[in-house]
CSV table of C-alpha atoms (C1' of nucleotides) in Angstrom, one decimal:
chain,number,residue,atom,x,y,z
T,1,VAL,CA,15.4,-23.3,7.2
T,2,ILE,CA,12.2,-21.6,8.2
T,3,SER,CA,9.0,-22.9,10.5
T,4,ARG,CA,5.6,-22.2,10.8
T,5,HIS,CA,5.7,-20.6,13.7
T,6,ASP,CA,8.6,-17.7,12.3
T,7,VAL,CA,5.9,-17.2,9.6
T,8,LEU,CA,3.0,-16.2,11.7
T,9,SER,CA,5.4,-14.5,13.9
T,10,ALA,CA,6.7,-12.6,11.7
T,11,ALA,CA,3.4,-12.0,10.6
T,12,LEU,CA,2.0,-10.5,13.6
T,13,GLU,CA,5.5,-8.7,14.0
T,14,LEU,CA,4.4,-7.1,10.3
T,15,ALA,CA,1.1,-6.7,11.9
T,16,GLU,CA,1.7,-4.7,14.8
T,17,THR,CA,4.4,-2.2,13.3
T,18,ASP,CA,3.1,-1.6,10.3
T,19,GLY,CA,-0.6,-2.2,10.3
T,20,LEU,CA,-3.0,-5.4,9.0
T,21,GLU,CA,-2.9,-3.7,5.5
T,22,ALA,CA,1.3,-4.6,5.6
T,23,VAL,CA,0.9,-7.9,5.8
T,24,SER,CA,1.4,-9.8,2.5
T,25,MET,CA,2.7,-13.0,1.6
T,26,ARG,CA,5.6,-10.9,0.3
T,27,ALA,CA,6.3,-8.8,2.9
T,28,VAL,CA,6.6,-11.4,5.2
T,29,ALA,CA,8.8,-13.7,3.2
T,30,GLU,CA,11.2,-10.4,2.6
T,31,ARG,CA,11.2,-10.0,6.3
T,32,LEU,CA,12.1,-14.0,6.7
T,33,GLY,CA,14.7,-13.6,4.2
T,34,VAL,CA,13.4,-15.8,2.0
T,35,THR,CA,10.8,-15.5,-1.4
T,36,ALA,CA,7.1,-15.0,-1.0
T,37,MET,CA,6.9,-18.5,-2.9
T,38,ALA,CA,8.7,-20.3,0.3
T,39,LEU,CA,5.7,-19.6,2.7
T,40,TYR,CA,3.7,-21.9,0.7
T,41,ARG,CA,5.4,-24.8,2.6
T,42,HIS,CA,4.7,-23.8,5.8
T,43,VAL,CA,1.2,-21.9,5.3
T,44,ASP,CA,-1.5,-23.0,2.9
T,45,GLY,CA,-1.9,-19.7,1.3
T,46,LYS,CA,-2.7,-16.3,2.6
T,47,ASP,CA,-6.3,-17.2,4.6
T,48,ASP,CA,-4.1,-19.9,6.2
T,49,LEU,CA,-1.6,-17.5,7.4
T,50,LEU,CA,-4.0,-14.6,8.8
T,51,ASP,CA,-6.2,-17.7,10.5
T,52,GLY,CA,-2.3,-18.6,12.2
T,53,LEU,CA,-1.8,-14.7,13.3
T,54,VAL,CA,-5.0,-15.1,15.1
T,55,GLU,CA,-4.5,-17.8,16.5
T,56,GLN,CA,-0.5,-16.7,17.6
T,57,LEU,CA,-2.7,-13.3,19.1
T,58,LEU,CA,-4.9,-15.1,21.2
T,59,ASP,CA,-1.6,-17.6,22.6
T,60,GLU,CA,0.1,-14.3,23.4
T,61,LEU,CA,-3.2,-13.4,25.5
T,62,PRO,CA,-1.6,-13.2,29.2
T,63,LEU,CA,-4.1,-15.1,31.4
T,64,PRO,CA,-5.0,-13.9,35.1
T,65,ALA,CA,-3.1,-14.8,38.1
T,66,GLU,CA,-5.5,-18.1,39.2
T,67,ASP,CA,-5.1,-16.8,42.9
T,68,LEU,CA,-6.7,-13.8,42.3
T,69,PRO,CA,-10.6,-13.3,43.0
T,70,TRP,CA,-13.2,-14.0,40.4
T,71,ASP,CA,-14.1,-10.3,39.9
T,72,GLU,CA,-10.5,-9.3,39.6
T,73,ARG,CA,-10.2,-11.8,37.5
T,74,LEU,CA,-12.6,-11.0,34.8
T,75,ARG,CA,-11.6,-7.5,34.8
T,76,ALA,CA,-7.6,-8.4,34.5
T,77,LEU,CA,-9.3,-10.5,31.5
T,78,GLY,CA,-10.5,-8.1,30.1
T,79,SER,CA,-7.4,-5.4,30.1
T,80,SER,CA,-5.4,-7.9,28.4
T,81,VAL,CA,-8.0,-8.1,25.8
T,82,ARG,CA,-8.6,-4.4,25.5
T,83,GLN,CA,-4.6,-4.5,25.3
T,84,ALA,CA,-4.4,-7.0,22.7
T,85,ALA,CA,-6.8,-5.0,20.5
T,86,SER,CA,-5.1,-2.0,20.8
T,87,ARG,CA,-1.7,-3.6,20.1
T,88,HIS,CA,-3.5,-5.0,17.0
T,89,PRO,CA,-6.3,-2.8,16.0
T,90,GLY,CA,-6.5,-4.6,12.3
T,91,ALA,CA,-6.0,-8.1,13.6
T,92,PHE,CA,-8.6,-8.1,16.6
T,93,GLY,CA,-11.7,-7.8,14.2
T,94,MET,CA,-10.9,-11.1,12.6
T,95,LEU,CA,-11.4,-12.9,16.2
T,96,LEU,CA,-15.3,-12.5,15.4
T,97,ARG,CA,-14.9,-14.0,12.1
T,98,ARG,CA,-13.4,-17.1,13.5
T,99,PRO,CA,-15.2,-19.8,15.4
T,100,ALA,CA,-14.3,-19.6,18.8
T,101,SER,CA,-13.3,-23.1,18.8
T,102,THR,CA,-10.3,-22.8,17.6
T,103,PRO,CA,-7.6,-24.9,20.0
T,104,ALA,CA,-6.0,-21.4,20.7
T,105,ALA,CA,-9.4,-20.1,22.5
T,106,ARG,CA,-9.7,-23.1,24.8
T,107,ARG,CA,-7.0,-21.2,27.6
T,108,PRO,CA,-9.6,-17.7,27.6
T,109,ARG,CA,-12.0,-19.6,28.0
T,110,ASP,CA,-11.6,-22.0,30.7
T,111,ALA,CA,-10.7,-18.9,32.3
T,112,VAL,CA,-14.0,-17.4,32.1
T,113,TYR,CA,-15.6,-20.5,32.7
T,114,ALA,CA,-14.0,-20.7,36.1
T,115,ALA,CA,-14.5,-17.3,37.4
T,116,LEU,CA,-18.4,-17.8,36.7
T,117,ARG,CA,-18.2,-20.8,38.6
T,118,GLU,CA,-17.0,-19.6,41.1
T,119,ALA,CA,-19.1,-16.5,41.0
T,120,GLY,CA,-22.1,-19.0,41.8
T,121,VAL,CA,-23.3,-19.5,38.4
T,122,PRO,CA,-24.7,-22.3,37.6
T,123,ASP,CA,-23.0,-25.1,35.9
T,124,GLU,CA,-25.3,-25.1,33.0
T,125,LEU,CA,-25.8,-21.7,32.7
T,126,VAL,CA,-21.7,-21.4,32.4
T,127,PRO,CA,-21.3,-22.0,28.3
T,128,ARG,CA,-24.3,-19.4,28.1
T,129,ALA,CA,-23.1,-16.9,30.6
T,130,GLU,CA,-19.3,-17.0,29.1
T,131,ARG,CA,-20.3,-16.3,25.0
T,132,VAL,CA,-22.5,-13.8,25.8
T,133,LEU,CA,-19.6,-11.8,28.2
T,134,SER,CA,-16.8,-12.6,26.0
T,135,THR,CA,-19.0,-11.0,23.1
T,136,PHE,CA,-19.5,-8.0,24.8
T,137,MET,CA,-15.6,-8.0,25.4
T,138,LEU,CA,-15.1,-8.5,22.4
T,139,GLY,CA,-17.3,-5.9,20.8
T,140,PHE,CA,-15.9,-3.5,23.4
T,141,ALA,CA,-12.3,-4.0,22.9
T,142,ALA,CA,-13.3,-4.4,18.9
T,143,SER,CA,-14.8,-1.1,18.8
T,144,GLU,CA,-12.3,0.9,20.8
T,145,ALA,CA,-9.6,0.0,18.7
T,146,GLY,CA,-11.5,0.0,15.6
T,147,GLY,CA,-12.2,3.8,16.3
T,148,ARG,CA,-16.0,3.6,16.5
T,149,PHE,CA,-15.3,5.7,19.9
T,150,ALA,CA,-13.4,7.9,18.2
T,151,GLY,CA,-15.8,10.7,19.0
T,152,HIS,CA,-15.8,10.8,22.5
T,153,ASP,CA,-13.1,10.9,25.6
T,154,PRO,CA,-11.0,8.2,26.5
T,155,ALA,CA,-12.5,8.9,29.9
T,156,THR,CA,-16.3,8.6,28.8
T,157,VAL,CA,-15.1,5.1,27.0
T,158,GLU,CA,-13.8,4.2,30.4
T,159,ALA,CA,-16.6,5.4,32.5
T,160,ASP,CA,-18.9,3.2,30.0
T,161,LEU,CA,-17.1,0.4,30.8
T,162,ALA,CA,-16.8,0.5,34.3
T,163,TRP,CA,-20.4,1.1,34.5
T,164,VAL,CA,-21.1,-1.8,32.6
T,165,THR,CA,-18.6,-4.2,34.5
T,166,ALA,CA,-20.9,-3.1,37.5
T,167,LEU,CA,-23.9,-4.1,36.4
T,168,ILE,CA,-22.6,-7.4,34.8
T,169,GLU,CA,-20.6,-8.4,38.8
T,170,ARG,CA,-24.3,-7.1,40.5
T,171,GLY,CA,-25.9,-9.4,38.0
T,172,LEU,CA,-23.3,-12.0,38.8
T,173,ARG,CA,-23.5,-12.0,42.6
T,174,GLY,CA,-27.2,-11.6,42.9
T,175,ALA,CA,-27.5,-15.3,41.0
O,1,VAL,CA,-23.5,9.6,-16.2
O,2,ILE,CA,-22.9,8.0,-12.8
O,3,SER,CA,-23.1,9.4,-9.5
O,4,ARG,CA,-21.5,9.0,-6.4
O,5,HIS,CA,-25.3,7.1,-4.9
O,6,ASP,CA,-24.6,4.8,-8.1
O,7,VAL,CA,-21.0,4.0,-7.4
O,8,LEU,CA,-22.1,2.8,-3.6
O,9,SER,CA,-25.1,1.1,-4.2
O,10,ALA,CA,-23.1,-0.8,-7.1
O,11,ALA,CA,-21.0,-1.5,-4.6
O,12,LEU,CA,-23.1,-3.1,-1.9
O,13,GLU,CA,-24.8,-4.8,-4.2
O,14,LEU,CA,-21.4,-6.7,-5.5
O,15,ALA,CA,-20.6,-7.1,-1.6
O,16,GLU,CA,-24.5,-8.7,-1.0
O,17,THR,CA,-23.8,-11.0,-4.3
O,18,ASP,CA,-20.1,-12.1,-4.0
O,19,GLY,CA,-18.6,-11.0,-0.9
O,20,LEU,CA,-16.7,-8.0,0.4
O,21,GLU,CA,-13.1,-9.6,-1.4
O,22,ALA,CA,-14.7,-9.3,-4.5
O,23,VAL,CA,-15.6,-5.3,-4.1
O,24,SER,CA,-12.6,-3.9,-6.0
O,25,MET,CA,-12.6,-0.4,-7.7
O,26,ARG,CA,-12.0,-2.3,-11.3
O,27,ALA,CA,-15.2,-4.8,-10.6
O,28,VAL,CA,-17.5,-2.0,-9.5
O,29,ALA,CA,-16.7,0.1,-12.7
O,30,GLU,CA,-17.1,-3.0,-14.4
O,31,ARG,CA,-20.7,-3.1,-12.9
O,32,LEU,CA,-21.5,0.1,-13.9
O,33,GLY,CA,-19.9,-0.1,-17.8
O,34,VAL,CA,-17.2,2.1,-16.5
O,35,THR,CA,-13.8,2.3,-16.4
O,36,ALA,CA,-11.9,2.1,-12.8
O,37,MET,CA,-10.6,5.2,-13.2
O,38,ALA,CA,-13.8,6.5,-13.4
O,39,LEU,CA,-15.0,6.1,-10.0
O,40,TYR,CA,-12.3,8.6,-8.8
O,41,ARG,CA,-14.4,11.5,-9.9
O,42,HIS,CA,-16.9,10.2,-6.9
O,43,VAL,CA,-15.0,8.5,-4.4
O,44,ASP,CA,-11.9,9.3,-3.4
O,45,GLY,CA,-10.2,5.7,-3.6
O,46,LYS,CA,-10.6,2.7,-2.3
O,47,ASP,CA,-11.2,3.4,1.6
O,48,ASP,CA,-13.5,6.4,1.0
O,49,LEU,CA,-15.4,3.7,-1.2
O,50,LEU,CA,-15.6,1.2,1.5
O,51,ASP,CA,-16.9,4.1,4.0
O,52,GLY,CA,-19.5,5.1,1.4
O,53,LEU,CA,-20.7,1.3,1.2
O,54,VAL,CA,-21.0,1.0,5.2
O,55,GLU,CA,-23.0,4.3,4.9
O,56,GLN,CA,-25.2,2.5,2.6
O,57,LEU,CA,-25.8,0.0,4.5
O,58,LEU,CA,-26.8,2.1,7.5
O,59,ASP,CA,-29.3,3.9,5.5
O,60,GLU,CA,-30.6,0.9,4.6
O,61,LEU,CA,-31.2,-0.7,7.7
O,62,PRO,CA,-35.0,-0.7,8.8
O,63,LEU,CA,-36.1,1.2,12.1
O,64,PRO,CA,-39.2,-0.3,14.2
O,65,ALA,CA,-42.8,1.7,13.7
O,66,GLU,CA,-42.7,3.8,16.0
O,67,ASP,CA,-45.9,3.0,17.8
O,68,LEU,CA,-44.8,0.1,19.2
O,69,PRO,CA,-43.7,-0.4,23.1
O,70,TRP,CA,-40.3,0.0,23.4
O,71,ASP,CA,-39.5,-3.4,24.5
O,72,GLU,CA,-40.4,-4.6,20.9
O,73,ARG,CA,-38.7,-1.9,19.3
O,74,LEU,CA,-35.6,-2.5,20.4
O,75,ARG,CA,-35.8,-6.5,19.6
O,76,ALA,CA,-37.4,-5.1,16.4
O,77,LEU,CA,-33.8,-3.0,16.1
O,78,GLY,CA,-32.0,-6.1,16.8
O,79,SER,CA,-33.6,-8.4,14.1
O,80,SER,CA,-32.7,-6.0,12.0
O,81,VAL,CA,-28.8,-5.5,12.7
O,82,ARG,CA,-28.8,-9.3,12.6
O,83,GLN,CA,-30.4,-9.5,9.4
O,84,ALA,CA,-28.1,-6.7,8.0
O,85,ALA,CA,-25.0,-8.9,9.4
O,86,SER,CA,-26.3,-11.7,7.5
O,87,ARG,CA,-27.0,-10.4,4.1
O,88,HIS,CA,-23.6,-8.8,4.4
O,89,PRO,CA,-21.2,-10.7,6.5
O,90,GLY,CA,-18.5,-9.3,5.4
O,91,ALA,CA,-18.9,-5.7,5.4
O,92,PHE,CA,-21.2,-5.7,8.7
O,93,GLY,CA,-17.4,-5.9,10.4
O,94,MET,CA,-16.2,-2.9,9.0
O,95,LEU,CA,-19.2,-1.1,11.2
O,96,LEU,CA,-16.9,-1.6,14.6
O,97,ARG,CA,-13.9,0.3,12.2
O,98,ARG,CA,-15.7,3.3,12.0
O,99,PRO,CA,-16.3,6.3,14.3
O,100,ALA,CA,-20.0,5.8,15.6
O,101,SER,CA,-20.6,9.7,15.2
O,102,THR,CA,-21.4,9.1,11.2
O,103,PRO,CA,-24.4,10.7,9.8
O,104,ALA,CA,-25.7,7.7,9.1
O,105,ALA,CA,-25.4,6.1,12.2
O,106,ARG,CA,-28.1,8.6,14.2
O,107,ARG,CA,-31.5,7.1,13.1
O,108,PRO,CA,-30.9,3.9,14.9
O,109,ARG,CA,-29.0,5.6,17.6
O,110,ASP,CA,-31.9,8.0,18.5
O,111,ALA,CA,-34.4,5.4,17.8
O,112,VAL,CA,-32.4,3.6,20.6
O,113,TYR,CA,-32.5,7.1,22.7
O,114,ALA,CA,-36.1,7.0,22.4
O,115,ALA,CA,-36.6,3.5,23.5
O,116,LEU,CA,-34.4,3.6,26.1
O,117,ARG,CA,-36.0,7.1,27.3
O,118,GLU,CA,-39.5,5.4,27.3
O,119,ALA,CA,-38.4,2.5,29.4
O,120,GLY,CA,-37.7,4.9,32.2
O,121,VAL,CA,-33.7,5.3,32.0
O,122,PRO,CA,-32.8,9.1,33.2
O,123,ASP,CA,-31.5,11.1,30.4
O,124,GLU,CA,-27.9,11.8,31.8
O,125,LEU,CA,-27.4,8.0,31.3
O,126,VAL,CA,-29.2,7.1,27.8
O,127,PRO,CA,-26.2,7.8,25.8
O,128,ARG,CA,-23.6,5.5,28.3
O,129,ALA,CA,-26.8,2.9,27.8
O,130,GLU,CA,-27.0,3.1,23.8
O,131,ARG,CA,-23.4,2.8,23.3
O,132,VAL,CA,-23.4,0.1,26.0
O,133,LEU,CA,-26.4,-2.0,24.3
O,134,SER,CA,-24.9,-0.8,20.5
O,135,THR,CA,-21.9,-2.3,21.4
O,136,PHE,CA,-23.2,-5.8,22.1
O,137,MET,CA,-25.5,-6.0,19.8
O,138,LEU,CA,-22.9,-5.5,17.5
O,139,GLY,CA,-20.5,-7.6,18.5
O,140,PHE,CA,-23.4,-10.3,18.5
O,141,ALA,CA,-24.4,-9.5,15.2
O,142,ALA,CA,-20.6,-9.5,13.8
O,143,SER,CA,-20.4,-12.6,15.5
O,144,GLU,CA,-22.7,-14.5,14.0
O,145,ALA,CA,-22.7,-13.6,10.9
O,146,GLY,CA,-18.5,-14.0,11.0
O,147,GLY,CA,-19.0,-17.3,12.2
O,148,ARG,CA,-17.2,-17.3,15.7
O,149,PHE,CA,-20.4,-19.3,17.0
O,150,ALA,CA,-19.9,-21.7,13.8
O,151,GLY,CA,-19.4,-24.7,16.1
O,152,HIS,CA,-23.1,-23.9,17.8
O,153,ASP,CA,-26.3,-25.3,17.0
O,154,PRO,CA,-28.3,-22.1,15.6
O,155,ALA,CA,-31.2,-22.7,18.4
O,156,THR,CA,-28.4,-21.9,21.1
O,157,VAL,CA,-27.2,-18.8,19.7
O,158,GLU,CA,-30.9,-18.2,19.6
O,159,ALA,CA,-31.3,-18.7,23.0
O,160,ASP,CA,-28.1,-16.7,24.0
O,161,LEU,CA,-29.5,-13.8,22.7
O,162,ALA,CA,-33.0,-14.5,24.2
O,163,TRP,CA,-31.2,-14.8,27.5
O,164,VAL,CA,-29.3,-11.9,27.6
O,165,THR,CA,-31.9,-9.6,26.2
O,166,ALA,CA,-34.5,-10.6,29.3
O,167,LEU,CA,-32.0,-9.9,31.5
O,168,ILE,CA,-31.4,-6.4,30.3
O,169,GLU,CA,-34.9,-5.6,29.6
O,170,ARG,CA,-35.3,-6.9,33.3
O,171,GLY,CA,-32.6,-4.3,34.4
O,172,LEU,CA,-34.5,-1.6,32.7
O,173,ARG,CA,-37.8,-1.8,34.0
O,174,GLY,CA,-35.5,-2.1,37.6
O,175,ALA,CA,-34.0,1.3,37.2
Z,1,DA,C1',13.0,-31.8,1.5
Z,2,DC,C1',13.2,-26.6,1.0
Z,3,DC,C1',13.5,-22.9,-1.7
Z,4,DT,C1',13.8,-20.0,-6.3
Z,5,DG,C1',12.8,-17.5,-11.4
Z,6,DA,C1',9.4,-17.3,-14.5
Z,7,DA,C1',4.8,-16.2,-15.3
Z,8,DC,C1',-0.2,-15.1,-15.0
Z,9,DA,C1',-4.2,-12.8,-13.4
Z,10,DC,C1',-5.2,-9.4,-10.6
Z,11,DC,C1',-5.4,-5.1,-8.0
Z,12,DG,C1',-5.0,0.7,-6.6
Z,13,DT,C1',-3.7,4.9,-8.0
Z,14,DT,C1',-1.2,8.7,-11.1
Z,15,DC,C1',-1.5,11.6,-14.9
Z,16,DA,C1',-1.7,13.5,-19.1
Z,17,DA,C1',-4.9,13.0,-22.9
Z,18,DG,C1',-9.5,12.9,-25.2
Z,19,DT,C1',-14.2,14.7,-26.0
K,1,DA,C1',-16.9,18.3,-16.6
K,2,DC,C1',-16.2,13.7,-16.9
K,3,DC,C1',-14.6,9.8,-18.8
K,4,DT,C1',-9.9,6.7,-20.9
K,5,DG,C1',-5.3,4.5,-22.0
K,6,DA,C1',-1.3,4.1,-20.8
K,7,DA,C1',1.7,3.1,-17.1
K,8,DC,C1',3.7,1.9,-12.3
K,9,DA,C1',4.4,-0.5,-8.2
K,10,DC,C1',2.2,-4.0,-6.2
K,11,DC,C1',-0.6,-8.6,-5.1
K,12,DG,C1',-1.8,-13.8,-4.5
K,13,DT,C1',-0.8,-18.1,-6.7
K,14,DT,C1',1.3,-21.9,-10.0
K,15,DC,C1',4.4,-24.8,-11.5
K,16,DA,C1',8.5,-26.3,-13.5
K,17,DA,C1',13.2,-26.0,-12.0
K,18,DG,C1',16.9,-25.8,-8.9
K,19,DT,C1',19.9,-27.9,-5.3
DNA sequence: ACCTGAACACCGTTCAAGT
DNA sequence: ACCTGAACACCGTTCAAGT
């Protein structure tokens, strides 16, 4: 017997080893020792499978330890996101195509909220700052993993991020 | 007779009307009154067709008038990008998966360079600032068009962008 | 309840053949 | 040079059927 979680995990593993384009109903089924038609019991077609795959990816995102200072927490979260993107270059881009209001997106968002509040951002500005910050971080990680920075030294890319990180933290401290 | 440009244009039109997932070799060929196999004369398989489609999209990106002040030019470019994304929600995400060093990417990049220099950004910092700025703008437009902000008022999304735009312009003027 | 076999309408791509 | 017909190995999805 096979559960929805099994299907999603198999799909994510397949994406990690063979790339997102290798994730077909038939290939996921084979990996589970079952026919493609059996998946329809647990997943509402391929789109739902891909949605679930992204949800799974978010669920596995490591969150920073809560006893760290806010700036280190934000940087750690950034690292987590970049690592997730590099592990799943194909699937990661789908994060920009899904509503940010999905349940799995809540944990990382709440982590950013907490860090921003601790940094002194006024409560009514916290959601806005989170959206803007996450948009940049997702765009950066998707670009890096997707190959948009392919023409540049890794060191240059790293320095780009360090530069903007410093600007953002300076901005947050100034508020 | 059919040219590469014809193939790419047909693909982009198909993406605009029926979505990126409708862009198949066979469908593009049919739109040109030709069989799928004929496309291989002009395009090196489907990946190359999609690459060309994105290139085409960039080529059609309207650049701001050069006599505008630098801040208005940056905002106009942002508008262009958002409009392109909303016209091609599927194809736009591919911009994050292609090297930013493609010939078609040069025109908009040079426009940003010029605006940043005019804003007083030191020459050696201009490429870095352009990468960071473009990364945010692409991430924002891809999120908006892709549906990541689906749970929010359009007015909220607009205010998010206005807020960060003001911060960025303030930062540029301060340098 | 859970899975399968057979079938349908699609894909991308090749290769030899036509003109 | 440019296009086509036929073929191959794949897709996602349905529906009735098995257990």
